PDB file of C-alpha atoms in Angstrom:
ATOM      1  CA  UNK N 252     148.806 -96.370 123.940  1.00 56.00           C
ATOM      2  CA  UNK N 253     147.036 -94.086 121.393  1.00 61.00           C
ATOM      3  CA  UNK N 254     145.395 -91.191 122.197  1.00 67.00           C
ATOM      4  CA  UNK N 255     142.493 -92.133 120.680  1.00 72.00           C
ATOM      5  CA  UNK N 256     139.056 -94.334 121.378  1.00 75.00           C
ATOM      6  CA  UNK N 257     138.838 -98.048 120.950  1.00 70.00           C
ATOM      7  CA  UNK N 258     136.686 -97.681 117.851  1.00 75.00           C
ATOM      8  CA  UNK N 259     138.648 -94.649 116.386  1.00 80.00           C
ATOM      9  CA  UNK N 260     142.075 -97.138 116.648  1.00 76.00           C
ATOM     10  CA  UNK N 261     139.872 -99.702 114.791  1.00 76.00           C
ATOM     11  CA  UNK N 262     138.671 -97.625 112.566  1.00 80.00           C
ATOM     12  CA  UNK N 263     142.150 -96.651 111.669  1.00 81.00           C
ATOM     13  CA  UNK N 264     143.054-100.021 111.853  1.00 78.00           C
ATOM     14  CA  UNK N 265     140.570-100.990 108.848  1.00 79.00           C
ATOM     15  CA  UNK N 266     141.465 -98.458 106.954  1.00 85.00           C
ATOM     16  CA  UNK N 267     145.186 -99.391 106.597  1.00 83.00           C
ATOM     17  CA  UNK N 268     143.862-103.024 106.713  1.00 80.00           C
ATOM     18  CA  UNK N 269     141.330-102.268 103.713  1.00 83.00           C
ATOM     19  CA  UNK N 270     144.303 -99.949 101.766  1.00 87.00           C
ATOM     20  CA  UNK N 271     146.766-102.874 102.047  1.00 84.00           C
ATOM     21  CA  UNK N 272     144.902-105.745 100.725  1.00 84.00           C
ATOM     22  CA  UNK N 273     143.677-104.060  98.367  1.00 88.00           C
ATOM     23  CA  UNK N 274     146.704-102.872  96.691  1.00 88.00           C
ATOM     24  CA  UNK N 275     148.141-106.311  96.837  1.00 88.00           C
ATOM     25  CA  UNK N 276     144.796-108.311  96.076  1.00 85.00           C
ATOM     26  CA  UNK N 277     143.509-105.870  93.455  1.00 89.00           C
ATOM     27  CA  UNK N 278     146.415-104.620  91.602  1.00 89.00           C
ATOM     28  CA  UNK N 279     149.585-105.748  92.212  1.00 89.00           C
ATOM     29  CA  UNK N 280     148.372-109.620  91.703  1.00 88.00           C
ATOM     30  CA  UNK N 281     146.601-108.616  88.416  1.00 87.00           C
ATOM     31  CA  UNK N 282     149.413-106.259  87.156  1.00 86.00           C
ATOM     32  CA  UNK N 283     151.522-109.652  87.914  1.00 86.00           C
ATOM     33  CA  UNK N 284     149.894-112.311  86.074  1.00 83.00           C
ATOM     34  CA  UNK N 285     149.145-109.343  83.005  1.00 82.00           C
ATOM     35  CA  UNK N 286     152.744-108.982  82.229  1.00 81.00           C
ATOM     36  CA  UNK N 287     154.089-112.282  83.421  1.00 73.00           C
ATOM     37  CA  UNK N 288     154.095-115.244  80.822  1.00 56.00           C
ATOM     38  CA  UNK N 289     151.798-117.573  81.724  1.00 56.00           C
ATOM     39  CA  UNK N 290     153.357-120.558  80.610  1.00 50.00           C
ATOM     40  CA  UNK N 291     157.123-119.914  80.571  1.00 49.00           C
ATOM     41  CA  UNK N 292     156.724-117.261  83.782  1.00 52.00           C
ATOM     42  CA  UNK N 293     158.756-114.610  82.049  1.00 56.00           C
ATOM     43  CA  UNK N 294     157.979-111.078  81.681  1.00 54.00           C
ATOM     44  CA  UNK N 295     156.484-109.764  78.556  1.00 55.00           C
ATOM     45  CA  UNK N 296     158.633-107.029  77.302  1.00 62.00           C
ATOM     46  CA  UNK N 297     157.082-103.566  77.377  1.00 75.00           C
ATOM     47  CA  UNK N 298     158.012-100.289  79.214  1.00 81.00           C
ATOM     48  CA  UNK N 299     155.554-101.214  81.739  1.00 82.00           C
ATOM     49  CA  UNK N 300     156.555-104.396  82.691  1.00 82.00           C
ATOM     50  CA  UNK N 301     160.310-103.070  83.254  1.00 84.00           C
ATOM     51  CA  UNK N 302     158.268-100.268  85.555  1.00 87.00           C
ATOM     52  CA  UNK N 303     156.526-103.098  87.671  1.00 86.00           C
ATOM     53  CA  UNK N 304     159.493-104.958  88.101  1.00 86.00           C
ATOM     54  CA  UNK N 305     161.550-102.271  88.986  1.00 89.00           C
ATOM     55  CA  UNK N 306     159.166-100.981  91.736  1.00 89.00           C
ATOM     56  CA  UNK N 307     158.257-104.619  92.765  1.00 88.00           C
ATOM     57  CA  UNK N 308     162.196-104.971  93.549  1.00 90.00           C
ATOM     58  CA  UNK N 309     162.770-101.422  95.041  1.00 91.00           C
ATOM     59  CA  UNK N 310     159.355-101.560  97.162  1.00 87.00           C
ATOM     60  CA  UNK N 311     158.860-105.323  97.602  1.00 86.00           C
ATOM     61  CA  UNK N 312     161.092-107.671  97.362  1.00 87.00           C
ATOM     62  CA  UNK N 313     164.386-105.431  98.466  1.00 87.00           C
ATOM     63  CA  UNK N 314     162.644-104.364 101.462  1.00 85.00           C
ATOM     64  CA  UNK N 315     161.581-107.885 102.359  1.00 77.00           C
ATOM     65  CA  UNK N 316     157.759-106.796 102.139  1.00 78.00           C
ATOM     66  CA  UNK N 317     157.597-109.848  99.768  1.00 81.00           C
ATOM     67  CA  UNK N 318     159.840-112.656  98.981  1.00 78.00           C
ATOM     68  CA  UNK N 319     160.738-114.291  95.720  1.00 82.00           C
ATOM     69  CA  UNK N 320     158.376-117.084  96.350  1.00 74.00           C
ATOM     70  CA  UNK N 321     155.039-114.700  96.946  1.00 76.00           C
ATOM     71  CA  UNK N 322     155.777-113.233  93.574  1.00 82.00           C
ATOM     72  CA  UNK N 323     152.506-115.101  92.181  1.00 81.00           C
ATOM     73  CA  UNK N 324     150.557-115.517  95.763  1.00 81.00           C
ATOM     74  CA  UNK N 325     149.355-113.124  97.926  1.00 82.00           C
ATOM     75  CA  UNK N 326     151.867-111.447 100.088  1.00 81.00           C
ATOM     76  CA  UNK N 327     152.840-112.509 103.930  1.00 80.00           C
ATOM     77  CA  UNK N 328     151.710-109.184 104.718  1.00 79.00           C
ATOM     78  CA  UNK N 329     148.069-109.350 103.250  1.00 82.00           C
ATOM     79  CA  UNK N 330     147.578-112.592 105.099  1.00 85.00           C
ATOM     80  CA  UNK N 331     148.670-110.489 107.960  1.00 88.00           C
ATOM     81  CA  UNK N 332     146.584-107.764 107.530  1.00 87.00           C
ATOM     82  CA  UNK N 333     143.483-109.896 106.785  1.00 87.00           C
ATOM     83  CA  UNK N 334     144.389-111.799 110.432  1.00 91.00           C
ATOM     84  CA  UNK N 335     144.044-108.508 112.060  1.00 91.00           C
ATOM     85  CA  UNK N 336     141.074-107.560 110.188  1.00 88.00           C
ATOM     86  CA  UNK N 337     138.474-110.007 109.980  1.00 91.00           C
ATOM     87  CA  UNK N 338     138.413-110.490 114.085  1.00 93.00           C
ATOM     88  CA  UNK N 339     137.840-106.195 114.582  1.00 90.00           C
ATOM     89  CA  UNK N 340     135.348-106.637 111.598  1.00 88.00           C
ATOM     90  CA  UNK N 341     133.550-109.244 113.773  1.00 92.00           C
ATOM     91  CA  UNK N 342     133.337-107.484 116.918  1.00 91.00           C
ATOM     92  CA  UNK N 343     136.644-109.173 118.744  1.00 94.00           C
ATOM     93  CA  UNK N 344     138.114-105.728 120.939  1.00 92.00           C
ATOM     94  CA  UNK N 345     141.402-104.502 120.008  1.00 91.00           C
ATOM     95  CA  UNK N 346     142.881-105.451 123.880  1.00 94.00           C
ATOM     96  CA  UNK N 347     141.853-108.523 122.288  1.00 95.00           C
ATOM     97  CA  UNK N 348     143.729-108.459 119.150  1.00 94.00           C
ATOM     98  CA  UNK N 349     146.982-106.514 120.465  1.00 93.00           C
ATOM     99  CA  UNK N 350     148.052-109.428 122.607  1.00 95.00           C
ATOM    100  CA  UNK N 351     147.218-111.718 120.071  1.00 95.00           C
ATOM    101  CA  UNK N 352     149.229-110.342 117.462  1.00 94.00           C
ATOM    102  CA  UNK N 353     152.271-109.432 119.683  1.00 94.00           C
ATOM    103  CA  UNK N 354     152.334-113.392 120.715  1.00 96.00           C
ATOM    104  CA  UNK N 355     152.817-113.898 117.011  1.00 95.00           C
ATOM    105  CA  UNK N 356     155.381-111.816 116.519  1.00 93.00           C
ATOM    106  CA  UNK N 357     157.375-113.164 119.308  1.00 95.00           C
ATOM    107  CA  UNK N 358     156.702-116.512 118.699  1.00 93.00           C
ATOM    108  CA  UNK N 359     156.556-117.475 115.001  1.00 91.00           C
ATOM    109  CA  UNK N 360     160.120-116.652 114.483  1.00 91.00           C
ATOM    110  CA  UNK N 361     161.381-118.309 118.275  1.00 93.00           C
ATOM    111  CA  UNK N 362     159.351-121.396 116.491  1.00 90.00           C
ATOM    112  CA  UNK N 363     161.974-120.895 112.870  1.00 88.00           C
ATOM    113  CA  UNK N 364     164.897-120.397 115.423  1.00 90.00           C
ATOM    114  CA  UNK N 365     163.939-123.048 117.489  1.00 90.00           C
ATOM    115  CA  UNK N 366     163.191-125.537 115.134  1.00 86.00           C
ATOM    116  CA  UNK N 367     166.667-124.790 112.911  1.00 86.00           C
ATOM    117  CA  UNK N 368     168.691-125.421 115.726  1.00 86.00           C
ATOM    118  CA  UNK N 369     167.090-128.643 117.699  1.00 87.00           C
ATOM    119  CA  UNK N 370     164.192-129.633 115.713  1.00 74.00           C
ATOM    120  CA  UNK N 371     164.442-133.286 115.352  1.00 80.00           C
ATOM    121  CA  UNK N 372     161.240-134.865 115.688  1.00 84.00           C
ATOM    122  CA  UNK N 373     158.495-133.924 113.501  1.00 84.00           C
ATOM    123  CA  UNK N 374     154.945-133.237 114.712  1.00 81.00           C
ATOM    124  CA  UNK N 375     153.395-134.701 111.471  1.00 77.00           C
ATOM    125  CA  UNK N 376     154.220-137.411 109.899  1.00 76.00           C
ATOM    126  CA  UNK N 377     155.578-136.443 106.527  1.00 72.00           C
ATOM    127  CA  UNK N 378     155.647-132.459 107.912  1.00 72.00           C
ATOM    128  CA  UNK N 379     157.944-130.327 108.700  1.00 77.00           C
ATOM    129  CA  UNK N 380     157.450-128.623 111.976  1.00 84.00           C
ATOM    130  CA  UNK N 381     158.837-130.070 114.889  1.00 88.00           C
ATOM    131  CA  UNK N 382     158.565-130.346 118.711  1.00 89.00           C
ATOM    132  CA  UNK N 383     161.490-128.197 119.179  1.00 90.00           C
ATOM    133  CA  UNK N 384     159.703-125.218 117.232  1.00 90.00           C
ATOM    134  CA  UNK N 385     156.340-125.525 119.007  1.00 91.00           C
ATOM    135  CA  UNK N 386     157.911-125.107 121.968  1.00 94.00           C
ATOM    136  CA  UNK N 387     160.040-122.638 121.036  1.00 94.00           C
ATOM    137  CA  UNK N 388     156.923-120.747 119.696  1.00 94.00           C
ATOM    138  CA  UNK N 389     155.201-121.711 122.626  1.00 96.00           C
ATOM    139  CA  UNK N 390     157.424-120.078 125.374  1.00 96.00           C
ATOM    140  CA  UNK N 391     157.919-116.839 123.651  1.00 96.00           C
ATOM    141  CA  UNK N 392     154.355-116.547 123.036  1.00 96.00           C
ATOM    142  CA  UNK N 393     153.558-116.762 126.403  1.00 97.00           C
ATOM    143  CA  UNK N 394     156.545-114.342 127.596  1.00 97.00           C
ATOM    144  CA  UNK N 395     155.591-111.955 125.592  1.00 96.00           C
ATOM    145  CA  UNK N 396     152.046-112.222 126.992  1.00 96.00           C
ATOM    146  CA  UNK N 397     152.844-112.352 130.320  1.00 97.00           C
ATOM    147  CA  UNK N 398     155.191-108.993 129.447  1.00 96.00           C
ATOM    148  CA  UNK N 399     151.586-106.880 128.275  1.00 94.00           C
ATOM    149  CA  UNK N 400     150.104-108.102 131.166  1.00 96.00           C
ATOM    150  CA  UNK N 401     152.840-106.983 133.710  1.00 95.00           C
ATOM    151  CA  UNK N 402     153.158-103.300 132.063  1.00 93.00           C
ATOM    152  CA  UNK N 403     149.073-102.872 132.174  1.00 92.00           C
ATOM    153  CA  UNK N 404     150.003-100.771 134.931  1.00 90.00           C
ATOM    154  CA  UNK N 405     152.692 -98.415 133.108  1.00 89.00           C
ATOM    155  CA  UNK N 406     150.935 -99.003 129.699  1.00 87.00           C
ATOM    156  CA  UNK N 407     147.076 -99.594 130.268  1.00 89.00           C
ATOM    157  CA  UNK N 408     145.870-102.506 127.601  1.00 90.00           C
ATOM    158  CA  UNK N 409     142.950-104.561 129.057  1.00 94.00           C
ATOM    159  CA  UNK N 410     139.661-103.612 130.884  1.00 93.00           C
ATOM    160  CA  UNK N 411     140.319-103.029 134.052  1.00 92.00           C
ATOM    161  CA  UNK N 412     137.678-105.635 135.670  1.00 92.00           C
ATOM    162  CA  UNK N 413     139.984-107.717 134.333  1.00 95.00           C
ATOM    163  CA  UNK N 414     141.758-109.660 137.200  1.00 95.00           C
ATOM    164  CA  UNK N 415     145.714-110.417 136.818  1.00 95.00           C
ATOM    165  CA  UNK N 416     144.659-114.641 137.023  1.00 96.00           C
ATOM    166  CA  UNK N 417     142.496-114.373 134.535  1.00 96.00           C
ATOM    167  CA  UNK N 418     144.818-112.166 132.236  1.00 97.00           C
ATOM    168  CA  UNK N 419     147.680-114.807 132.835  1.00 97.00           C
ATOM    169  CA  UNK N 420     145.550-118.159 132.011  1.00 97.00           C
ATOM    170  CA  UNK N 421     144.227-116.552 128.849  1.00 97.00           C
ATOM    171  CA  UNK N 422     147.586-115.841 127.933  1.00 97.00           C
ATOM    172  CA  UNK N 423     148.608-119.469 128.640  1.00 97.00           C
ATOM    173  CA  UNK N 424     145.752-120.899 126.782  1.00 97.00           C
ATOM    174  CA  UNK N 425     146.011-118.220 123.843  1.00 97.00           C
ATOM    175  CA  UNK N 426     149.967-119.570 123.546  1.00 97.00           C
ATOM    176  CA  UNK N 427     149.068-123.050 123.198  1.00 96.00           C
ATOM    177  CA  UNK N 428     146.162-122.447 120.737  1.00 95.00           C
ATOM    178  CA  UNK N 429     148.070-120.349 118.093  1.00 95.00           C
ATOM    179  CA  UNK N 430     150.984-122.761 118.805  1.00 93.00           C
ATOM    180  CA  UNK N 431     148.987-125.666 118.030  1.00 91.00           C
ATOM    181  CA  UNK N 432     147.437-123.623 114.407  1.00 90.00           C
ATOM    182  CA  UNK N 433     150.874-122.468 113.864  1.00 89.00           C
ATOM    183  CA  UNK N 434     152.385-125.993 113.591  1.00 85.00           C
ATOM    184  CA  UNK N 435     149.725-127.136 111.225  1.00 83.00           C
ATOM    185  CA  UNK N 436     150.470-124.672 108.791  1.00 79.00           C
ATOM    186  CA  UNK N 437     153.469-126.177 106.572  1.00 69.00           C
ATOM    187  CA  UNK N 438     154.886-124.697 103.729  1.00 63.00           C
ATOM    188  CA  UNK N 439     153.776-127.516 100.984  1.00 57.00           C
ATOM    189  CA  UNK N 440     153.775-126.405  97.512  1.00 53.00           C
ATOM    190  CA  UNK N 441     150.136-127.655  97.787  1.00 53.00           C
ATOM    191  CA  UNK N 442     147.538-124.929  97.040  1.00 51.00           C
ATOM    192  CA  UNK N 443     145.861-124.862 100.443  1.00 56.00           C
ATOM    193  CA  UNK N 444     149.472-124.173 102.642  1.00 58.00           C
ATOM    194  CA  UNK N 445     150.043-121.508 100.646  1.00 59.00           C
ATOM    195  CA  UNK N 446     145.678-119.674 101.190  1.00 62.00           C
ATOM    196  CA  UNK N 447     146.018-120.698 104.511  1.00 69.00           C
ATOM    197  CA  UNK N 448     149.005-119.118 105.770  1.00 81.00           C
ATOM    198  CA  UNK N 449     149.784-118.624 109.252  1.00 87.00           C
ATOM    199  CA  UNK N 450     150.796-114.954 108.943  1.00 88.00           C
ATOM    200  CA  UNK N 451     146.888-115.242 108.253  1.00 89.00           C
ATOM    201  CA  UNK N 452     145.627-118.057 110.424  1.00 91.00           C
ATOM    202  CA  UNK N 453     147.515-117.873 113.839  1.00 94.00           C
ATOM    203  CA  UNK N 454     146.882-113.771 114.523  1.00 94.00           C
ATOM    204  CA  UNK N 455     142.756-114.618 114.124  1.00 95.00           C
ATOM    205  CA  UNK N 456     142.677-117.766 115.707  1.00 95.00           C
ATOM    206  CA  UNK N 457     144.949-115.868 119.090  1.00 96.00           C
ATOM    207  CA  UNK N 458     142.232-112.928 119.184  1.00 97.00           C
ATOM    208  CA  UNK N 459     138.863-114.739 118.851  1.00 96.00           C
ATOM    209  CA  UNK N 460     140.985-117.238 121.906  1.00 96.00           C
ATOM    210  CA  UNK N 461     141.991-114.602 124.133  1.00 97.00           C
ATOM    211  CA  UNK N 462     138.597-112.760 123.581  1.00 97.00           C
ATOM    212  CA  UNK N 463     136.523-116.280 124.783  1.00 96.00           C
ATOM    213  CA  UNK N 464     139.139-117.247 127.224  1.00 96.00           C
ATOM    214  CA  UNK N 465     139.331-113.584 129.336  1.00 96.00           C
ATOM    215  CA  UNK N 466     135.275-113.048 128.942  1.00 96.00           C
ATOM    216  CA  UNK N 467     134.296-116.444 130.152  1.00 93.00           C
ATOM    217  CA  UNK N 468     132.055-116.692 132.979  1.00 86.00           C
ATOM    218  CA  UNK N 469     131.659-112.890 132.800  1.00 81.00           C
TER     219      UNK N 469
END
């Protein structure tokens, strides 16, 4: 919807990308684990731990950027960013990524809502998604889809050899792929659920399957 070229908006997009992760990666991790005990967690006192805390709670944690339990971890939205990033950086187009990343955000909180309110039956034994929540994540996934690829018209998104079919099945197909990732990323308090988020795992996985799905045959 930009006025701009595809590789202008992905340029743009790498920058922010780039700027992001590296702020949270590069200093706010290290400025962290400087002033933070590293036995007993607590603070060391000095004027510029009270300055880190006091911007980490008025930029951070207050405005829900990060949550209490990402203090030591990289932040929901660097695993984000890095989703978004790595398929642009390896040649997946952006009408790739958009839909991708909009099926996300549709359906990885209809999966929370979902699964809070008739999640019974797990999908893994010993997890903690359930049926109810892939479904959940599922269906909004692939009405939100569905919605891009009803406004192409009114706001122009994919190539326009593109027929509607093929638009729709790769939308189908992208749903139940990230739905699939999405449920196999619980929230252990093992090291590996907490690298391989799904804020991180579930946007790259949807673009490199829309991009194979909508191109195949072509």
């Amino acid at each position: 919807m930009l006025p701009f070229s595809e590789s202008e908006k992905v340029h743009v997009a790498l920058v922010v990308g780039v700027t992001l992760s590296t702020l949270d990666l590069g200093v706010r991790l290290p400025l962290y684990y400087w002033l933070v005990h590293r036995r007993e967690w607590e603070p060391r006192s000095s004027k510029l731990k009270k300055l880190f805390l006091l911007l980490e709670d008025r930029l951070l944690l207050r405005t829900k950027i990060l949550r209490m339990h990402e203090r030591g971890m990289p932040a929901t939205a660097a695993h984000f960013t890095l989703g978004v990033m790595i398929p642009l950086m390896i040649g997946i187009p952006i009408w790739a990524v958009v839909p991708a990343v909009v099926m996300f955000g549709f359906g990885d909180p209809a999966a929370r809502l979902s699964g809070i309110k008739f999640g019974v039956r797990r999908v893994w034994k010993q997890g903690t998604k359930t049926w109810a929540g892939l479904a959940g994540y599922f269906y909004a996934a692939s009405f939100s889809g569905l919605l891009s690829v009803a406004l192409q018209d009114a706001f122009p998104l994919y190539p326009t050899y593109f027929s509607t079919v093929r638009l729709v099945i790769a939308v189908l197909i992208t749903a139940a792929c990230t739905a699939f990732f999405e449920s196999m990323c619980e929230k252990g308090g093992d090291l590996f659920s907490k690298i391989v988020d799904d804020n991180f795992l579930v946007p790259c996985v949807g673009s490199v399957a829309f991009y194979a799905v909508a191109t195949a045959g072509i």
